[in-house]
Short mmCIF file of C-alpha atoms in Angstrom, two decimals:
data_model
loop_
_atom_site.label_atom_id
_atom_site.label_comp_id
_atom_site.label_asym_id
_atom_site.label_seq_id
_atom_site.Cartn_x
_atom_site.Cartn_y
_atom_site.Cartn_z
CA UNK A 127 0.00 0.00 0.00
CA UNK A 128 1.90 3.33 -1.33
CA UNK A 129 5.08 2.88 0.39
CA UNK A 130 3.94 1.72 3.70
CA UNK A 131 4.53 -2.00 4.94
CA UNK A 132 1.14 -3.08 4.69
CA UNK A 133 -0.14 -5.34 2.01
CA UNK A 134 -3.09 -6.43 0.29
CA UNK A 135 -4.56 -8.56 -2.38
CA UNK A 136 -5.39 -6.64 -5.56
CA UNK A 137 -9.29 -6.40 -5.03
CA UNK A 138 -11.16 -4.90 -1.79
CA UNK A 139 -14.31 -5.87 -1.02
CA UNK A 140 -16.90 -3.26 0.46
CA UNK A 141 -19.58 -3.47 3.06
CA UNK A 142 -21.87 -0.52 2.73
CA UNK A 143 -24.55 -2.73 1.71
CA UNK A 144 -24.32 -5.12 4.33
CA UNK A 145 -27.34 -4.87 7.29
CA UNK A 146 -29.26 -3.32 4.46
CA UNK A 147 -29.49 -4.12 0.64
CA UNK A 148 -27.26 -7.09 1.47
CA UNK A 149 -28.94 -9.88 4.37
CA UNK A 150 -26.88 -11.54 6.83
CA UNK A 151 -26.71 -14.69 4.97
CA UNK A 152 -25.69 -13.49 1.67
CA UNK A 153 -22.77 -11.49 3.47
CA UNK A 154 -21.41 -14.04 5.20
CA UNK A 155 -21.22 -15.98 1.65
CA UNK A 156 -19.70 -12.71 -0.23
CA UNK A 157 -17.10 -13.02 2.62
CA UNK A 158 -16.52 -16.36 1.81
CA UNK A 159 -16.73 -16.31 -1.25
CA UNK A 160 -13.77 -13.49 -1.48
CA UNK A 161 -11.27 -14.89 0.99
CA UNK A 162 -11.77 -18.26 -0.59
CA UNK A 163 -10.55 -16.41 -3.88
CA UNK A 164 -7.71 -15.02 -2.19
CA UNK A 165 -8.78 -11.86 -1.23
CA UNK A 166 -8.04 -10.10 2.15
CA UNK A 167 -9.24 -6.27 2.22
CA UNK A 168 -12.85 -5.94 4.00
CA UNK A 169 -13.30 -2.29 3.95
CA UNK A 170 -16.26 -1.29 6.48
CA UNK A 171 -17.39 2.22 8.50
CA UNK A 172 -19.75 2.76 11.43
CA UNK A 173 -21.83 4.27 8.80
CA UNK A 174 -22.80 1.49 7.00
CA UNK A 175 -26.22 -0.22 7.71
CA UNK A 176 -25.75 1.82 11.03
CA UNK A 177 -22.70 0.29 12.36
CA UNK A 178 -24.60 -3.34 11.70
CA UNK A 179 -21.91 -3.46 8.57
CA UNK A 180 -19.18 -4.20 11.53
CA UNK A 181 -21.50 -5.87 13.56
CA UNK A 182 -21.78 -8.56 11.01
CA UNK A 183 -17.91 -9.06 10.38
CA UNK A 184 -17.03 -9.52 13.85
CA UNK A 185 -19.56 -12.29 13.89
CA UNK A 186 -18.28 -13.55 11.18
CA UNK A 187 -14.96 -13.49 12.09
CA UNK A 188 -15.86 -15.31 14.97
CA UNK A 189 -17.81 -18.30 13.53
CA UNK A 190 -16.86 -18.66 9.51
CA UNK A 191 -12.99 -17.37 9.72
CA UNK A 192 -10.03 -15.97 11.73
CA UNK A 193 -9.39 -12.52 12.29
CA UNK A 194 -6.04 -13.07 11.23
CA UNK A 195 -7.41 -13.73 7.58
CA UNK A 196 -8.38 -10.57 6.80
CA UNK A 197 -6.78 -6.69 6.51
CA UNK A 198 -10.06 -4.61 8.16
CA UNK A 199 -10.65 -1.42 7.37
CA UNK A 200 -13.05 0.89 8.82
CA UNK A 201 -13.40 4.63 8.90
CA UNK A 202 -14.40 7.34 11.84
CA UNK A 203 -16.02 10.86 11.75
CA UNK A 204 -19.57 10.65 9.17
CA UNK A 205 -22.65 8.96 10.53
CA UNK A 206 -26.48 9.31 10.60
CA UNK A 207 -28.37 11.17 13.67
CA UNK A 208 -32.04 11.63 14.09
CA UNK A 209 -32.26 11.51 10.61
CA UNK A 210 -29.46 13.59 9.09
CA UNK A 211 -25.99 13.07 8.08
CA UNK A 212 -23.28 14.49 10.31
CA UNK A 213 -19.59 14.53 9.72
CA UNK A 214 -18.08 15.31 13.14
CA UNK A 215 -14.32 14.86 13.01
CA UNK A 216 -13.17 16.13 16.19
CA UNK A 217 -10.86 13.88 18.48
CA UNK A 218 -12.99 12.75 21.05
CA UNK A 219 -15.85 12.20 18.01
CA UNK A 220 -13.27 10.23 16.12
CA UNK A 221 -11.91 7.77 19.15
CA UNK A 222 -15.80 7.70 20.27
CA UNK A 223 -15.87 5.54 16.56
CA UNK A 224 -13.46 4.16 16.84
CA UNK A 225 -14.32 2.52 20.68
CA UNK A 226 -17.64 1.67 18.82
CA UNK A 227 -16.36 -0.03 15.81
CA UNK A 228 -13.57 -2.21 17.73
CA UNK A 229 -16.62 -3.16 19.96
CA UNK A 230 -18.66 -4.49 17.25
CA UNK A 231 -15.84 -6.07 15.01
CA UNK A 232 -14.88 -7.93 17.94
CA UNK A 233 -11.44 -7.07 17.50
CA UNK A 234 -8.50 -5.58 19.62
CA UNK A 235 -7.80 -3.28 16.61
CA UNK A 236 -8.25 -2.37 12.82
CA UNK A 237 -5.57 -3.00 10.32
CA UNK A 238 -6.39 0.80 8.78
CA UNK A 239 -8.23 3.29 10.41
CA UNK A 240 -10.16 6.12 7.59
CA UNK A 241 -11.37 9.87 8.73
CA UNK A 242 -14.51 9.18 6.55
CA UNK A 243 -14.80 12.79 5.17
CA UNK A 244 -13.07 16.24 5.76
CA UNK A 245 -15.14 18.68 8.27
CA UNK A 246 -14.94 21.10 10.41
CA UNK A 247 -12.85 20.34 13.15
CA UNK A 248 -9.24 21.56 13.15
CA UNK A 249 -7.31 19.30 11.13
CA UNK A 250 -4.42 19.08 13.69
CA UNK A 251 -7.37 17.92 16.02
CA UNK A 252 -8.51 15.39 13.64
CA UNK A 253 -5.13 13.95 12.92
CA UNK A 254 -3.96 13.75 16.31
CA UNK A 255 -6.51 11.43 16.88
CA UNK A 256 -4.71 9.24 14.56
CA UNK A 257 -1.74 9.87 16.24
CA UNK A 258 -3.21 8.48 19.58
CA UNK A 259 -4.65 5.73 18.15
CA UNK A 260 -1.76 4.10 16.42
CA UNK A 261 0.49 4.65 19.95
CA UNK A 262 -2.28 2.89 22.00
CA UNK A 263 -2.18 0.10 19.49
CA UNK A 264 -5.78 0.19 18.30
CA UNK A 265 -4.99 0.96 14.72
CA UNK A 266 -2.22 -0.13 13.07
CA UNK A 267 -1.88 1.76 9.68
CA UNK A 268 -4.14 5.33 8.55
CA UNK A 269 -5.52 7.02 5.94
CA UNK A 270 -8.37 9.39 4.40
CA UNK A 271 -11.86 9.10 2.40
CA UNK A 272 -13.03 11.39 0.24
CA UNK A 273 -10.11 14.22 0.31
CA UNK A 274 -9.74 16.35 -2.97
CA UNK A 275 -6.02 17.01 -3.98
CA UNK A 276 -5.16 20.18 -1.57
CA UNK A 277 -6.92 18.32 1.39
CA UNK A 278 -5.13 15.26 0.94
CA UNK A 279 -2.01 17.53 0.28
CA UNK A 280 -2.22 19.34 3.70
CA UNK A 281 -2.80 16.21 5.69
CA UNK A 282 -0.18 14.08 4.49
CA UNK A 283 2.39 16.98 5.01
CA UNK A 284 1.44 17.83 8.69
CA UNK A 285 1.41 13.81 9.29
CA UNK A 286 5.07 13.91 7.58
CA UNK A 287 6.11 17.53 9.24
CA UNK A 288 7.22 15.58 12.87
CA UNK A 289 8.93 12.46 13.52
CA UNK A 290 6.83 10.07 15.21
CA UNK A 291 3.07 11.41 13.66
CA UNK A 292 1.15 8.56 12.08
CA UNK A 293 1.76 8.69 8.27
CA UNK A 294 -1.05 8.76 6.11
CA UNK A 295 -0.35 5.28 4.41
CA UNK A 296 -3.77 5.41 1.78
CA UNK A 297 -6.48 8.01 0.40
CA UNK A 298 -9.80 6.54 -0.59
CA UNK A 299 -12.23 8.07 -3.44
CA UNK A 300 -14.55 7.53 -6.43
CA UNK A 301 -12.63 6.76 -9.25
CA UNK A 302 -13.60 4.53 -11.95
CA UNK A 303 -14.30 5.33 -16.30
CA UNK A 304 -17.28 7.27 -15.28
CA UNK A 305 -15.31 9.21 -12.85
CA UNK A 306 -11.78 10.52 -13.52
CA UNK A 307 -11.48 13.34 -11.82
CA UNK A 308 -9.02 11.85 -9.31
CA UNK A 309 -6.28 11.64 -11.75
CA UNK A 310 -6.08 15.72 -11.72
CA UNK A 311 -5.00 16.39 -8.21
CA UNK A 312 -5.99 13.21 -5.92
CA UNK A 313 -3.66 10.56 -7.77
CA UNK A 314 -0.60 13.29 -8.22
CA UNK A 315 -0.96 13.94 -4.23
CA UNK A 316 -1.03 10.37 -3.13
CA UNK A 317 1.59 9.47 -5.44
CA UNK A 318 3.76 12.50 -3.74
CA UNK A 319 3.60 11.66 -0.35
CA UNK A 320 3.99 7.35 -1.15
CA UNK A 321 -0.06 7.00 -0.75
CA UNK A 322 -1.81 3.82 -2.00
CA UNK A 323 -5.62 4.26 -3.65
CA UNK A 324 -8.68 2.71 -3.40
CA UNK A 325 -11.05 3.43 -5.62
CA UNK A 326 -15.07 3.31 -4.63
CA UNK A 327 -17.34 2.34 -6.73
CA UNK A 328 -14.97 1.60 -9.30
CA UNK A 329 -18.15 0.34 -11.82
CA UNK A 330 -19.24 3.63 -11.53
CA UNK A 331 -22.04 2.82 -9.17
CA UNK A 332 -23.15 0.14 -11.04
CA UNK A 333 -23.62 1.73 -13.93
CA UNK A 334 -20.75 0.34 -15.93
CA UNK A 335 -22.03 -3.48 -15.57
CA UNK A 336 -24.64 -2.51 -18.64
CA UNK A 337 -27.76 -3.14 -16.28
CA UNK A 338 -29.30 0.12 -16.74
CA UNK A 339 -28.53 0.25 -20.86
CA UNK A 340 -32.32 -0.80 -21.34
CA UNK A 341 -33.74 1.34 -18.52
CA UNK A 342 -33.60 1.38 -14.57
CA UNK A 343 -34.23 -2.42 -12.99
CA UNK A 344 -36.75 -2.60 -10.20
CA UNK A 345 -34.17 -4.79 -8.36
CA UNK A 346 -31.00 -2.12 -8.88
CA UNK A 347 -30.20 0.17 -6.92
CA UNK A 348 -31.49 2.75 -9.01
CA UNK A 349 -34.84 1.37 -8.70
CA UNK A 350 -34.98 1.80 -5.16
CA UNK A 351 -36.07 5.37 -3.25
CA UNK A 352 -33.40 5.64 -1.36
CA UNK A 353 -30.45 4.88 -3.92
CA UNK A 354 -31.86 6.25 -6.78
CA UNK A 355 -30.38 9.59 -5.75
CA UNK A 356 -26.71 7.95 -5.87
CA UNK A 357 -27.05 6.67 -9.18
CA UNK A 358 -29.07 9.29 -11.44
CA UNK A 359 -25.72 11.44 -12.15
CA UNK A 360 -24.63 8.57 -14.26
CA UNK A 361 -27.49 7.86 -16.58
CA UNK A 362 -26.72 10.99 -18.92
CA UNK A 363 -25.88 10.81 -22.89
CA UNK A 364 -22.43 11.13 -21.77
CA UNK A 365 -22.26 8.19 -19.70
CA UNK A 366 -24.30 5.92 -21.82
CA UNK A 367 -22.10 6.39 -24.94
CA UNK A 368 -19.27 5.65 -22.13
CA UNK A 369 -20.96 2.40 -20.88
CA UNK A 370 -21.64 1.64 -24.50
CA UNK A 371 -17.73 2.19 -25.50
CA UNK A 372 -16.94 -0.39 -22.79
CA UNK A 373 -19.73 -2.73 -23.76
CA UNK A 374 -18.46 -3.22 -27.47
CA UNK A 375 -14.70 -3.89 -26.15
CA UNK A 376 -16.14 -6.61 -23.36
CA UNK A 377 -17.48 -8.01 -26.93
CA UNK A 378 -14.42 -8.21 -28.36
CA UNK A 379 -12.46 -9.46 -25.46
CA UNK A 380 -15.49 -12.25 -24.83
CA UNK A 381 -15.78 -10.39 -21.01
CA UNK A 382 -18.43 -9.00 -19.45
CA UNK A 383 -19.04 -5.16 -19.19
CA UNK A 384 -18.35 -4.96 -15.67
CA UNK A 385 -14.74 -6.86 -16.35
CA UNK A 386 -13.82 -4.54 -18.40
CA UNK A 387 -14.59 -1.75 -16.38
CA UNK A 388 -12.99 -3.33 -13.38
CA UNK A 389 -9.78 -3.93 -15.02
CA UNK A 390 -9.03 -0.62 -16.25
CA UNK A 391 -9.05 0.69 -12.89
CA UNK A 392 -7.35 -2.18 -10.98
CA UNK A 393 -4.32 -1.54 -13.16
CA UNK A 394 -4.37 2.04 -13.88
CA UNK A 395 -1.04 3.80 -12.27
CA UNK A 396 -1.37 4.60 -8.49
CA UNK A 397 -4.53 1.92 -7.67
CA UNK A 398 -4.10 -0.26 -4.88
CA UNK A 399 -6.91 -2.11 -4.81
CA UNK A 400 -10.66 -1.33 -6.22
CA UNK A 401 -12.85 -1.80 -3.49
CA UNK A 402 -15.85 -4.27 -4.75
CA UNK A 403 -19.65 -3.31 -3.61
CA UNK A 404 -21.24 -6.58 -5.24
CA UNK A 405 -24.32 -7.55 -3.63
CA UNK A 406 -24.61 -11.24 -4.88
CA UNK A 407 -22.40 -14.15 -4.93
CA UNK A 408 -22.67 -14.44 -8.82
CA UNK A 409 -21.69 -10.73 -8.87
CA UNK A 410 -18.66 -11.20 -7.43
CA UNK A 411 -17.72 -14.37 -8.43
CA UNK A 412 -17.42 -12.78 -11.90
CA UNK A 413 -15.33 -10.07 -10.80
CA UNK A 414 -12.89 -12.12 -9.03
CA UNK A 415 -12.58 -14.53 -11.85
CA UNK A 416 -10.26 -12.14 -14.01
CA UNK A 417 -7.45 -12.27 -11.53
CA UNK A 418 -4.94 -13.08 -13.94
CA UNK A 419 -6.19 -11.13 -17.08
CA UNK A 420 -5.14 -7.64 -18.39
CA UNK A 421 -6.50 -5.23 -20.99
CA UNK A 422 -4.96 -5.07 -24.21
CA UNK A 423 -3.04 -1.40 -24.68
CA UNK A 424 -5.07 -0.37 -27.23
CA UNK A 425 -8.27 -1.03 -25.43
CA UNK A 426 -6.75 0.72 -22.55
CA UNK A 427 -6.02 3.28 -24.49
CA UNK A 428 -9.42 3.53 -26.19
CA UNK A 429 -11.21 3.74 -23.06
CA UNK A 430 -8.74 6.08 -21.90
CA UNK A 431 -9.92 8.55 -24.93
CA UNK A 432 -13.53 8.14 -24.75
CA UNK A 433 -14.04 8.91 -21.34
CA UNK A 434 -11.93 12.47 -21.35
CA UNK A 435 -8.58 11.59 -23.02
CA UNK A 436 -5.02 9.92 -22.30
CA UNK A 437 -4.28 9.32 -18.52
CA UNK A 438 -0.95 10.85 -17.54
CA UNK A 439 0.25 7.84 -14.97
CA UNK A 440 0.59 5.29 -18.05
CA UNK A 441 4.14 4.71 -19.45
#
């Protein structure tokens, strides 16, 4: 991961589903499911499902695998109260999380430990936390969600100012052929300060399996109320003639759409590991099944052009 010690398989799989979309039982057999493939990287928040995300990998830790099987991370500081979203990053807010999530995984610590969002709190406040939480051995490794380039910039060089701060060791954000933005400041900043990246949502929400080429499925996520919100920005002209683009070179390559898309950002420059939100076993299966294939160049470089032109980071 960047140029920390940690390591990690090449794929991530998410939670934020779990407790909600996603029922107990079908969790417990995406879990399986990805550390029988190899994978490691469970990333997780308080946030998710209501902190029933963690809930739900602690038990499952205790009764399907070992703890030592798996790098878990989870993330502090953005939650839901009395009905509204609140990102509270101050220290006692942050270790208040963190007290929470380590209760609920089950666990003595976290392998990484995420502020979940930037807010108001001082930052030397917020990172300080991090600071106390590595020295009391909660939290072995940290990083950031959802930090634009001079955000991500700032806390990586206060982490890096004075021996013995926490370094930031990994920056997490959207990134995928729907969403580039990253590779303007985000990717440049990690890269700088020896950051690893993983991308959310890297089938840009979804969207890039194909499902919604015909119209919205009652069973996606964009057929239900309260997820339809997340996945409207992506059903322009723009991204359809994107989704269409990677449709006609999963074709070619006898692949499905969502491989396609998945591979281009597993193995563009600076990715650590895309972090995989499937909700069904068949889902992921599919996904983890191209372990050992790569994109032709000039694919790469096709997709590259359609969806806003060459990306610097490639040789």
């Amino acid at each position: 991961m960047g140029a920390s010690g940690l390591s990690v398989g090449r794929l991530g799989l998410g939670t934020m589903t779990w407790g909600g979309d996603v029922a107990p039982d079908t969790a417990r057999a995406l879990l399986r499911t990805f550390v029988d493939a190899g994978g490691d990287l469970v990333d997780t928040a308080p946030a998710y499902g209501g902190g029933r995300a963690e809930e739900l990998l602690g038990r499952f830790m205790r009764s399907d695998l070992r703890r030592d099987d798996l790098v878990i991370a989870t993330k502090a500081g953005f939650g839901t109260h009395g009905g509204s979203q609140v990102v509270d990053t101050s220290k006692g807010a942050l270790l208040d999380d963190l007290a929470d999530s380590l209760r609920r995984l089950r666990t003595d610590h976290v392998d990484l430990w995420q502020v979940h969002a930037w807010g108001d709190a001082p930052l030397e406040e917020t990172l300080a936390a991090l600071d106390q939480a590595v020295s009391a051995g909660m939290v072995r490794y940290v990083g950031v969600c959802n930090y634009i380039g001079w955000q991500l910039g700032t806390a990586a060089a206060w982490q890096r100012a004075v021996p013995g701060r926490a370094r930031l060791v990994s920056g997490q954000i959207e990134y995928s052929l729907l969403a580039r933005r990253a590779e303007v400041e985000v990717l440049p900043a990690l890269q700088h300060h020896g950051m690893g990246l993983f991308p959310w949502s890297p089938l840009g929400r979804g969207v890039l399996t194909g499902k919604y080429r015909g119209g919205t499925p009652r069973d996606s996520r964009g057929g239900r109320d309260h997820m339809a919100w997340f996945i409207e920005p992506y059903l322009d002209a723009r991204s359809n003639a994107v989704v269409d683009a990677v449709a006609r070179a999963a074709d070619g390559l006898r692949l499905t759409t969502a491989q396609v898309a998945l591979l281009w950002v597993r193995d563009a420059p600076g990715v650590t590991a895309p972090l995989l939100g499937a909700r069904t076993v068949q889902q992921l299966s599919s996904l983890l099944s191209v372990d050992d294939q790569t994109l032709p160049k000039p694919i790469v470089a096709a997709l590259d052009d359609v969806t806003g032109g060459p990306h610097l980071g490639r040789e």
